[in-house]
């Protein structure tokens, strides 16, 4: 649920005021339905839950929006929602969750919302945790091999895990170098380097009738 909350808060933050159909279509265009197991119902449930919790505020749909009858309300992020968005974002970036890759994917999606130096600090923390996890997995591989009561093939689960961690570590070092070299845009820098300003004409409403 935390990843869904981050995705919905972040999408509203970009397109606000934004109605539920727009948020759903935008997140699907990111393939979040695949890597975050996001479904349409969870988007609308999150919008309602975040509104009840004071993290979003419900506002009328702007008159110029070409939306259908299903879009009865639009949403804006509140100050409390902004605080929660940043908390979840930082958590996703620093946490190592090898069996929940959607956390890091969601963190990358909104990393531009942090200052460059904070993003680099988060990646350093992530790397330290990743290296600790990798050391444990390598120890576990040896332990399994020396365990006479374990099926021999079990070690391949740990080797697969090691390969995933090693790949993530290589990516982490490469992306850190790119960010340090000035690639991409981050909070406090030229907004044009972060993303194009979303226009009303392309707010993913053309398929709604």
PDB file of C-alpha atoms in Angstrom:
ATOM      1  CA  UNK A   1       0.000   0.000   0.000  1.00  0.00           C
ATOM      2  CA  UNK A   2       2.862   2.415   0.714  1.00  0.00           C
ATOM      3  CA  UNK A   3       4.074   2.215  -2.895  1.00  0.00           C
ATOM      4  CA  UNK A   4       0.540   2.839  -4.175  1.00  0.00           C
ATOM      5  CA  UNK A   5       0.236   5.818  -1.835  1.00  0.00           C
ATOM      6  CA  UNK A   6       3.494   7.245  -3.152  1.00  0.00           C
ATOM      7  CA  UNK A   7       2.495   6.736  -6.780  1.00  0.00           C
ATOM      8  CA  UNK A   8      -0.910   8.355  -6.337  1.00  0.00           C
ATOM      9  CA  UNK A   9       0.398  11.250  -4.254  1.00  0.00           C
ATOM     10  CA  UNK A  10       3.188  11.831  -6.754  1.00  0.00           C
ATOM     11  CA  UNK A  11       0.923  11.744  -9.799  1.00  0.00           C
ATOM     12  CA  UNK A  12      -1.535  14.163  -8.178  1.00  0.00           C
ATOM     13  CA  UNK A  13       1.411  16.388  -7.261  1.00  0.00           C
ATOM     14  CA  UNK A  14       2.446  16.584 -10.929  1.00  0.00           C
ATOM     15  CA  UNK A  15      -0.951  17.125 -12.536  1.00  0.00           C
ATOM     16  CA  UNK A  16      -3.005  18.815  -9.811  1.00  0.00           C
ATOM     17  CA  UNK A  17      -5.850  19.475  -9.901  1.00  0.00           C
ATOM     18  CA  UNK A  18      -6.224  15.960 -11.268  1.00  0.00           C
ATOM     19  CA  UNK A  19      -9.190  13.611 -11.430  1.00  0.00           C
ATOM     20  CA  UNK A  20      -8.998   9.893 -10.823  1.00  0.00           C
ATOM     21  CA  UNK A  21      -9.166   8.843 -14.456  1.00  0.00           C
ATOM     22  CA  UNK A  22      -6.153  10.989 -15.310  1.00  0.00           C
ATOM     23  CA  UNK A  23      -4.158   9.561 -12.394  1.00  0.00           C
ATOM     24  CA  UNK A  24      -5.043   6.012 -13.386  1.00  0.00           C
ATOM     25  CA  UNK A  25      -4.151   6.526 -17.052  1.00  0.00           C
ATOM     26  CA  UNK A  26      -0.899   8.279 -16.206  1.00  0.00           C
ATOM     27  CA  UNK A  27       0.284   5.512 -13.880  1.00  0.00           C
ATOM     28  CA  UNK A  28      -0.671   2.844 -16.406  1.00  0.00           C
ATOM     29  CA  UNK A  29       1.406   4.703 -19.002  1.00  0.00           C
ATOM     30  CA  UNK A  30       4.355   4.185 -16.620  1.00  0.00           C
ATOM     31  CA  UNK A  31       3.547   0.422 -16.642  1.00  0.00           C
ATOM     32  CA  UNK A  32       2.958   0.664 -12.892  1.00  0.00           C
ATOM     33  CA  UNK A  33       0.211  -1.918 -13.336  1.00  0.00           C
ATOM     34  CA  UNK A  34       3.033  -4.361 -14.128  1.00  0.00           C
ATOM     35  CA  UNK A  35       5.932  -3.453 -11.830  1.00  0.00           C
ATOM     36  CA  UNK A  36       3.838  -2.144  -8.912  1.00  0.00           C
ATOM     37  CA  UNK A  37       0.864  -4.511  -9.394  1.00  0.00           C
ATOM     38  CA  UNK A  38      -1.350  -1.438  -9.571  1.00  0.00           C
ATOM     39  CA  UNK A  39      -4.947  -1.934 -10.653  1.00  0.00           C
ATOM     40  CA  UNK A  40      -7.646   0.681 -11.341  1.00  0.00           C
ATOM     41  CA  UNK A  41      -9.500  -0.107  -8.145  1.00  0.00           C
ATOM     42  CA  UNK A  42      -6.419   0.463  -6.000  1.00  0.00           C
ATOM     43  CA  UNK A  43      -5.938   3.930  -7.540  1.00  0.00           C
ATOM     44  CA  UNK A  44      -9.468   5.032  -6.681  1.00  0.00           C
ATOM     45  CA  UNK A  45      -9.277   3.422  -3.240  1.00  0.00           C
ATOM     46  CA  UNK A  46      -6.015   5.260  -2.583  1.00  0.00           C
ATOM     47  CA  UNK A  47      -7.540   8.581  -3.668  1.00  0.00           C
ATOM     48  CA  UNK A  48     -10.419   8.104  -1.235  1.00  0.00           C
ATOM     49  CA  UNK A  49      -8.150   6.927   1.587  1.00  0.00           C
ATOM     50  CA  UNK A  50      -5.651   9.757   1.100  1.00  0.00           C
ATOM     51  CA  UNK A  51      -8.491  12.282   1.047  1.00  0.00           C
ATOM     52  CA  UNK A  52      -9.979  10.896   4.268  1.00  0.00           C
ATOM     53  CA  UNK A  53      -6.529  11.088   5.831  1.00  0.00           C
ATOM     54  CA  UNK A  54      -6.111  14.744   4.919  1.00  0.00           C
ATOM     55  CA  UNK A  55      -3.275  14.080   2.466  1.00  0.00           C
ATOM     56  CA  UNK A  56      -5.346  15.106  -0.558  1.00  0.00           C
ATOM     57  CA  UNK A  57      -8.121  17.649  -0.846  1.00  0.00           C
ATOM     58  CA  UNK A  58     -11.091  17.209  -3.143  1.00  0.00           C
ATOM     59  CA  UNK A  59     -11.872  20.092  -5.481  1.00  0.00           C
ATOM     60  CA  UNK A  60     -14.274  20.575  -8.412  1.00  0.00           C
ATOM     61  CA  UNK A  61     -13.097  19.360 -11.792  1.00  0.00           C
ATOM     62  CA  UNK A  62     -11.827  22.421 -13.715  1.00  0.00           C
ATOM     63  CA  UNK A  63     -14.480  23.498 -16.272  1.00  0.00           C
ATOM     64  CA  UNK A  64     -12.003  23.299 -19.151  1.00  0.00           C
ATOM     65  CA  UNK A  65     -11.232  19.630 -18.493  1.00  0.00           C
ATOM     66  CA  UNK A  66     -12.750  17.374 -21.224  1.00  0.00           C
ATOM     67  CA  UNK A  67     -13.790  14.601 -18.824  1.00  0.00           C
ATOM     68  CA  UNK A  68     -16.697  12.226 -18.706  1.00  0.00           C
ATOM     69  CA  UNK A  69     -19.381  11.874 -16.040  1.00  0.00           C
ATOM     70  CA  UNK A  70     -17.246   9.491 -13.967  1.00  0.00           C
ATOM     71  CA  UNK A  71     -14.859  12.322 -13.048  1.00  0.00           C
ATOM     72  CA  UNK A  72     -16.924  13.977 -10.340  1.00  0.00           C
ATOM     73  CA  UNK A  73     -14.006  15.466  -8.437  1.00  0.00           C
ATOM     74  CA  UNK A  74     -10.388  16.422  -8.818  1.00  0.00           C
ATOM     75  CA  UNK A  75      -7.646  16.309  -6.205  1.00  0.00           C
ATOM     76  CA  UNK A  76      -4.847  18.469  -4.882  1.00  0.00           C
ATOM     77  CA  UNK A  77      -2.069  17.468  -2.529  1.00  0.00           C
ATOM     78  CA  UNK A  78      -2.215  19.094   0.918  1.00  0.00           C
ATOM     79  CA  UNK A  79       0.758  20.207   3.045  1.00  0.00           C
ATOM     80  CA  UNK A  80       0.396  16.967   5.023  1.00  0.00           C
ATOM     81  CA  UNK A  81       0.299  15.063   1.739  1.00  0.00           C
ATOM     82  CA  UNK A  82       3.487  16.760   0.577  1.00  0.00           C
ATOM     83  CA  UNK A  83       5.191  15.714   3.803  1.00  0.00           C
ATOM     84  CA  UNK A  84       3.985  12.125   3.411  1.00  0.00           C
ATOM     85  CA  UNK A  85       5.026  12.061  -0.253  1.00  0.00           C
ATOM     86  CA  UNK A  86       8.583  13.079   0.611  1.00  0.00           C
ATOM     87  CA  UNK A  87       8.738  10.628   3.533  1.00  0.00           C
ATOM     88  CA  UNK A  88       7.673   7.717   1.333  1.00  0.00           C
ATOM     89  CA  UNK A  89       9.998   8.819  -1.459  1.00  0.00           C
ATOM     90  CA  UNK A  90      13.020   8.864   0.841  1.00  0.00           C
ATOM     91  CA  UNK A  91      12.028   5.498   2.288  1.00  0.00           C
ATOM     92  CA  UNK A  92      11.782   3.944  -1.185  1.00  0.00           C
ATOM     93  CA  UNK A  93      15.192   5.248  -2.223  1.00  0.00           C
ATOM     94  CA  UNK A  94      17.193   4.190   0.828  1.00  0.00           C
ATOM     95  CA  UNK A  95      15.520   0.840   1.556  1.00  0.00           C
ATOM     96  CA  UNK A  96      16.884  -2.390   0.109  1.00  0.00           C
ATOM     97  CA  UNK A  97      13.924  -4.665  -0.620  1.00  0.00           C
ATOM     98  CA  UNK A  98      15.205  -7.307  -3.056  1.00  0.00           C
ATOM     99  CA  UNK A  99      11.889  -9.154  -3.130  1.00  0.00           C
ATOM    100  CA  UNK A 100       9.878  -5.934  -3.574  1.00  0.00           C
ATOM    101  CA  UNK A 101      11.551  -4.136  -6.510  1.00  0.00           C
ATOM    102  CA  UNK A 102       8.552  -1.841  -6.894  1.00  0.00           C
ATOM    103  CA  UNK A 103       9.843   0.219  -3.963  1.00  0.00           C
ATOM    104  CA  UNK A 104      12.990   1.301  -5.786  1.00  0.00           C
ATOM    105  CA  UNK A 105      11.117   1.693  -9.073  1.00  0.00           C
ATOM    106  CA  UNK A 106       8.657   4.088  -7.430  1.00  0.00           C
ATOM    107  CA  UNK A 107      11.508   5.969  -5.787  1.00  0.00           C
ATOM    108  CA  UNK A 108      13.237   6.451  -9.133  1.00  0.00           C
ATOM    109  CA  UNK A 109       9.995   7.720 -10.677  1.00  0.00           C
ATOM    110  CA  UNK A 110       9.935  10.691  -8.300  1.00  0.00           C
ATOM    111  CA  UNK A 111      13.616  11.121  -7.417  1.00  0.00           C
ATOM    112  CA  UNK A 112      13.630  14.494  -9.189  1.00  0.00           C
ATOM    113  CA  UNK A 113      11.490  15.866  -6.327  1.00  0.00           C
ATOM    114  CA  UNK A 114      14.572  15.825  -4.070  1.00  0.00           C
ATOM    115  CA  UNK A 115      17.615  18.089  -4.308  1.00  0.00           C
ATOM    116  CA  UNK A 116      20.531  16.520  -6.177  1.00  0.00           C
ATOM    117  CA  UNK A 117      22.696  16.242  -3.045  1.00  0.00           C
ATOM    118  CA  UNK A 118      19.925  14.466  -1.141  1.00  0.00           C
ATOM    119  CA  UNK A 119      19.411  11.988  -3.951  1.00  0.00           C
ATOM    120  CA  UNK A 120      23.130  11.207  -3.935  1.00  0.00           C
ATOM    121  CA  UNK A 121      23.073  10.767  -0.145  1.00  0.00           C
ATOM    122  CA  UNK A 122      20.116   8.384  -0.474  1.00  0.00           C
ATOM    123  CA  UNK A 123      22.007   6.318  -3.039  1.00  0.00           C
ATOM    124  CA  UNK A 124      25.031   6.111  -0.728  1.00  0.00           C
ATOM    125  CA  UNK A 125      22.802   4.794   2.066  1.00  0.00           C
ATOM    126  CA  UNK A 126      21.193   2.342  -0.345  1.00  0.00           C
ATOM    127  CA  UNK A 127      24.610   1.123  -1.489  1.00  0.00           C
ATOM    128  CA  UNK A 128      25.794   0.482   2.069  1.00  0.00           C
ATOM    129  CA  UNK A 129      22.691  -1.590   2.808  1.00  0.00           C
ATOM    130  CA  UNK A 130      23.037  -3.397  -0.508  1.00  0.00           C
ATOM    131  CA  UNK A 131      26.668  -4.306   0.197  1.00  0.00           C
ATOM    132  CA  UNK A 132      25.701  -5.647   3.624  1.00  0.00           C
ATOM    133  CA  UNK A 133      22.943  -7.745   2.085  1.00  0.00           C
ATOM    134  CA  UNK A 134      25.306  -9.043  -0.593  1.00  0.00           C
ATOM    135  CA  UNK A 135      27.866 -10.078   2.026  1.00  0.00           C
ATOM    136  CA  UNK A 136      25.190 -12.025   3.890  1.00  0.00           C
ATOM    137  CA  UNK A 137      23.993 -13.782   0.717  1.00  0.00           C
ATOM    138  CA  UNK A 138      27.546 -14.861  -0.144  1.00  0.00           C
ATOM    139  CA  UNK A 139      27.987 -16.235   3.367  1.00  0.00           C
ATOM    140  CA  UNK A 140      24.660 -18.068   3.062  1.00  0.00           C
ATOM    141  CA  UNK A 141      25.775 -19.655  -0.221  1.00  0.00           C
ATOM    142  CA  UNK A 142      28.795 -21.191   1.486  1.00  0.00           C
ATOM    143  CA  UNK A 143      26.742 -22.251   4.471  1.00  0.00           C
ATOM    144  CA  UNK A 144      24.206 -24.036   2.255  1.00  0.00           C
ATOM    145  CA  UNK A 145      26.978 -25.840   0.363  1.00  0.00           C
ATOM    146  CA  UNK A 146      28.380 -27.127   3.650  1.00  0.00           C
ATOM    147  CA  UNK A 147      25.002 -28.275   4.966  1.00  0.00           C
ATOM    148  CA  UNK A 148      24.563 -32.024   4.351  1.00  0.00           C
ATOM    149  CA  UNK A 149      20.796 -32.006   4.978  1.00  0.00           C
ATOM    150  CA  UNK A 150      19.921 -29.345   2.379  1.00  0.00           C
ATOM    151  CA  UNK A 151      19.136 -30.244  -1.263  1.00  0.00           C
ATOM    152  CA  UNK A 152      22.143 -29.237  -3.365  1.00  0.00           C
ATOM    153  CA  UNK A 153      20.040 -27.188  -5.791  1.00  0.00           C
ATOM    154  CA  UNK A 154      18.914 -24.793  -3.037  1.00  0.00           C
ATOM    155  CA  UNK A 155      22.190 -22.916  -3.427  1.00  0.00           C
ATOM    156  CA  UNK A 156      21.006 -21.705  -6.843  1.00  0.00           C
ATOM    157  CA  UNK A 157      18.311 -19.631  -5.145  1.00  0.00           C
ATOM    158  CA  UNK A 158      21.036 -17.756  -3.308  1.00  0.00           C
ATOM    159  CA  UNK A 159      23.143 -17.441  -6.458  1.00  0.00           C
ATOM    160  CA  UNK A 160      20.171 -15.949  -8.290  1.00  0.00           C
ATOM    161  CA  UNK A 161      19.665 -13.544  -5.397  1.00  0.00           C
ATOM    162  CA  UNK A 162      23.364 -12.645  -5.539  1.00  0.00           C
ATOM    163  CA  UNK A 163      23.110 -11.953  -9.282  1.00  0.00           C
ATOM    164  CA  UNK A 164      20.177  -9.589  -8.718  1.00  0.00           C
ATOM    165  CA  UNK A 165      22.021  -7.736  -5.958  1.00  0.00           C
ATOM    166  CA  UNK A 166      25.226  -7.521  -7.993  1.00  0.00           C
ATOM    167  CA  UNK A 167      23.310  -6.097 -10.941  1.00  0.00           C
ATOM    168  CA  UNK A 168      21.590  -3.538  -8.736  1.00  0.00           C
ATOM    169  CA  UNK A 169      24.921  -2.544  -7.222  1.00  0.00           C
ATOM    170  CA  UNK A 170      26.438  -2.001 -10.679  1.00  0.00           C
ATOM    171  CA  UNK A 171      23.454   0.124 -11.693  1.00  0.00           C
ATOM    172  CA  UNK A 172      23.684   2.075  -8.434  1.00  0.00           C
ATOM    173  CA  UNK A 173      27.322   2.978  -9.020  1.00  0.00           C
ATOM    174  CA  UNK A 174      26.603   3.995 -12.623  1.00  0.00           C
ATOM    175  CA  UNK A 175      23.573   6.161 -11.854  1.00  0.00           C
ATOM    176  CA  UNK A 176      25.396   7.827  -8.955  1.00  0.00           C
ATOM    177  CA  UNK A 177      28.215   8.762 -11.330  1.00  0.00           C
ATOM    178  CA  UNK A 178      25.750  10.166 -13.858  1.00  0.00           C
ATOM    179  CA  UNK A 179      23.979  12.271 -11.244  1.00  0.00           C
ATOM    180  CA  UNK A 180      27.271  13.525  -9.827  1.00  0.00           C
ATOM    181  CA  UNK A 181      28.289  14.521 -13.363  1.00  0.00           C
ATOM    182  CA  UNK A 182      25.203  16.722 -13.650  1.00  0.00           C
ATOM    183  CA  UNK A 183      22.793  14.538 -15.593  1.00  0.00           C
ATOM    184  CA  UNK A 184      19.038  14.877 -15.084  1.00  0.00           C
ATOM    185  CA  UNK A 185      17.238  17.632 -13.208  1.00  0.00           C
ATOM    186  CA  UNK A 186      16.387  17.832  -9.518  1.00  0.00           C
ATOM    187  CA  UNK A 187      14.488  20.027  -7.098  1.00  0.00           C
ATOM    188  CA  UNK A 188      15.870  23.547  -6.969  1.00  0.00           C
ATOM    189  CA  UNK A 189      17.272  23.366 -10.500  1.00  0.00           C
ATOM    190  CA  UNK A 190      15.866  24.411 -13.871  1.00  0.00           C
ATOM    191  CA  UNK A 191      12.343  22.877 -13.989  1.00  0.00           C
ATOM    192  CA  UNK A 192      12.692  22.304 -17.737  1.00  0.00           C
ATOM    193  CA  UNK A 193      15.409  19.727 -16.984  1.00  0.00           C
ATOM    194  CA  UNK A 194      13.035  17.710 -14.834  1.00  0.00           C
ATOM    195  CA  UNK A 195      10.033  17.245 -17.117  1.00  0.00           C
ATOM    196  CA  UNK A 196       7.949  19.108 -19.662  1.00  0.00           C
ATOM    197  CA  UNK A 197       5.210  21.218 -18.114  1.00  0.00           C
ATOM    198  CA  UNK A 198       2.022  19.136 -18.431  1.00  0.00           C
ATOM    199  CA  UNK A 199      -0.527  20.890 -20.625  1.00  0.00           C
ATOM    200  CA  UNK A 200      -4.266  20.603 -20.497  1.00  0.00           C
ATOM    201  CA  UNK A 201      -4.344  19.264 -24.042  1.00  0.00           C
ATOM    202  CA  UNK A 202      -2.294  16.165 -23.259  1.00  0.00           C
ATOM    203  CA  UNK A 203      -3.606  15.270 -19.813  1.00  0.00           C
ATOM    204  CA  UNK A 204      -4.575  11.776 -20.955  1.00  0.00           C
ATOM    205  CA  UNK A 205      -8.303  12.423 -21.195  1.00  0.00           C
ATOM    206  CA  UNK A 206      -8.762  11.865 -24.907  1.00  0.00           C
ATOM    207  CA  UNK A 207      -9.842   8.229 -24.495  1.00  0.00           C
ATOM    208  CA  UNK A 208     -12.595   9.003 -22.012  1.00  0.00           C
ATOM    209  CA  UNK A 209     -16.149   9.321 -23.265  1.00  0.00           C
TER     210      UNK A 209
END
